[in-house]
CSV table of C-alpha atoms in Angstrom, one decimal:
chain,number,residue,atom,x,y,z
E,1,MET,CA,99.8,85.3,142.0
E,2,ASN,CA,102.1,87.8,143.7
E,3,PRO,CA,103.0,90.8,141.6
E,4,ASN,CA,106.6,91.0,142.9
E,5,TRP,CA,107.6,87.8,141.3
E,6,LEU,CA,107.4,86.1,137.8
E,7,VAL,CA,107.0,82.3,137.7
E,8,TYR,CA,107.6,80.4,134.6
E,9,GLY,CA,106.5,76.7,134.4
E,10,PHE,CA,107.6,74.1,131.9
E,11,GLU,CA,107.8,70.5,131.4
E,12,ARG,CA,110.5,68.3,129.8
E,13,ASP,CA,110.7,64.5,129.8
E,14,GLY,CA,107.9,64.1,132.2
E,15,ILE,CA,109.7,66.5,134.8
E,16,SER,CA,107.9,69.8,135.7
E,17,TYR,CA,110.1,72.8,136.4
E,18,TYR,CA,109.2,76.1,138.0
E,19,GLN,CA,111.5,79.1,137.5
E,20,VAL,CA,111.0,82.2,139.8
E,21,ASN,CA,112.5,85.5,138.7
E,22,ASP,CA,112.5,88.9,140.3
E,23,LEU,CA,110.9,91.8,138.5
E,24,SER,CA,114.3,92.7,136.9
E,25,GLY,CA,114.4,89.3,135.3
E,26,GLN,CA,117.0,87.8,137.6
E,27,VAL,CA,116.5,84.2,138.3
E,28,VAL,CA,115.9,83.6,142.1
E,29,LEU,CA,115.3,79.8,142.2
E,30,ILE,CA,114.2,76.7,140.1
E,31,VAL,CA,112.2,73.9,141.6
E,32,GLY,CA,111.8,70.5,139.9
E,33,ASN,CA,108.9,68.2,140.5
E,34,VAL,CA,107.7,64.6,139.6
E,35,ASP,CA,104.7,63.4,141.4
E,36,ALA,CA,105.1,64.2,145.1
E,37,THR,CA,109.0,64.7,144.9
E,38,PHE,CA,110.4,68.2,144.7
E,39,TRP,CA,114.0,69.4,144.5
E,40,THR,CA,115.8,72.7,143.6
E,41,LEU,CA,118.5,73.3,140.9
E,42,PRO,CA,121.4,75.8,141.2
E,43,ALA,CA,120.3,79.0,139.8
E,44,GLY,CA,120.6,82.8,140.3
E,45,LYS,CA,123.3,84.9,141.8
E,46,SER,CA,123.2,83.5,145.2
E,47,ALA,CA,121.6,80.3,146.6
E,48,ALA,CA,118.1,80.8,147.7
E,49,LYS,CA,117.0,79.0,151.0
E,50,VAL,CA,114.4,76.6,150.0
E,51,SER,CA,112.3,74.3,152.4
E,52,LEU,CA,111.0,71.2,150.6
E,53,PRO,CA,108.5,68.6,151.8
E,54,SER,CA,111.4,66.1,152.2
E,55,HIS,CA,113.9,68.6,153.9
E,56,ARG,CA,112.3,71.2,156.1
E,57,LEU,CA,114.0,74.5,157.0
E,58,SER,CA,113.4,76.7,160.0
E,59,LEU,CA,111.2,79.7,159.0
E,60,PRO,CA,112.1,83.1,160.3
E,61,GLU,CA,110.0,84.5,163.0
E,62,LYS,CA,107.4,87.3,162.5
E,63,VAL,CA,107.6,87.7,158.8
E,64,VAL,CA,104.7,87.8,156.2
E,65,ARG,CA,104.0,84.6,154.3
E,66,ARG,CA,103.4,85.5,150.6
E,67,VAL,CA,102.0,83.0,148.1
E,68,VAL,CA,104.0,83.3,144.8
E,69,PHE,CA,102.5,80.4,142.9
E,70,GLN,CA,99.7,77.9,143.5
E,71,SER,CA,98.6,74.7,141.7
E,72,ALA,CA,96.6,71.6,142.5
E,73,GLN,CA,99.8,69.9,143.5
E,74,PHE,CA,101.6,72.5,145.6
E,75,SER,CA,102.0,76.1,146.5
E,76,LEU,CA,105.3,78.0,146.5
E,77,VAL,CA,105.4,80.6,149.2
E,78,VAL,CA,108.1,83.0,150.6
E,79,TYR,CA,108.6,84.1,154.2
E,80,GLY,CA,110.6,87.2,154.6
E,81,GLU,CA,112.5,89.2,152.1
E,82,GLY,CA,116.0,89.7,150.6
E,83,ALA,CA,118.8,87.4,151.6
E,84,SER,CA,117.1,86.2,154.7
E,85,ALA,CA,114.0,85.0,152.9
E,86,VAL,CA,113.0,81.3,153.0
E,87,TRP,CA,111.1,79.8,150.1
E,88,VAL,CA,108.8,77.0,151.0
E,89,VAL,CA,107.3,74.3,148.7
E,90,GLU,CA,104.0,73.3,150.5
E,91,SER,CA,102.7,70.1,148.9
E,92,MET,CA,99.0,69.8,149.0
E,93,ASP,CA,99.6,66.2,150.3
E,94,THR,CA,101.4,67.7,153.4
E,95,ALA,CA,99.8,71.2,153.7
E,96,GLY,CA,97.2,72.1,156.3
């Protein structure tokens, strides 16, 4: 959805994974998902800050919300840029 990011989705053994890369091909984060449960996997050069439905992080103030990926179950959005960016998994069950 957002031209600044590449999102790859795949499934293995009933678990869905979503890998986000920057345009240079570097892995930024990987999110795992089963039903309404989400988690992150270690990936990339530095740990991305990720807010999950089960573990919310504070969002930076006065930054733009950008939708990176959207499905029927959830949206993956990023607030801010660079090292201070916070990625957010917005479950459709809790969004709104």
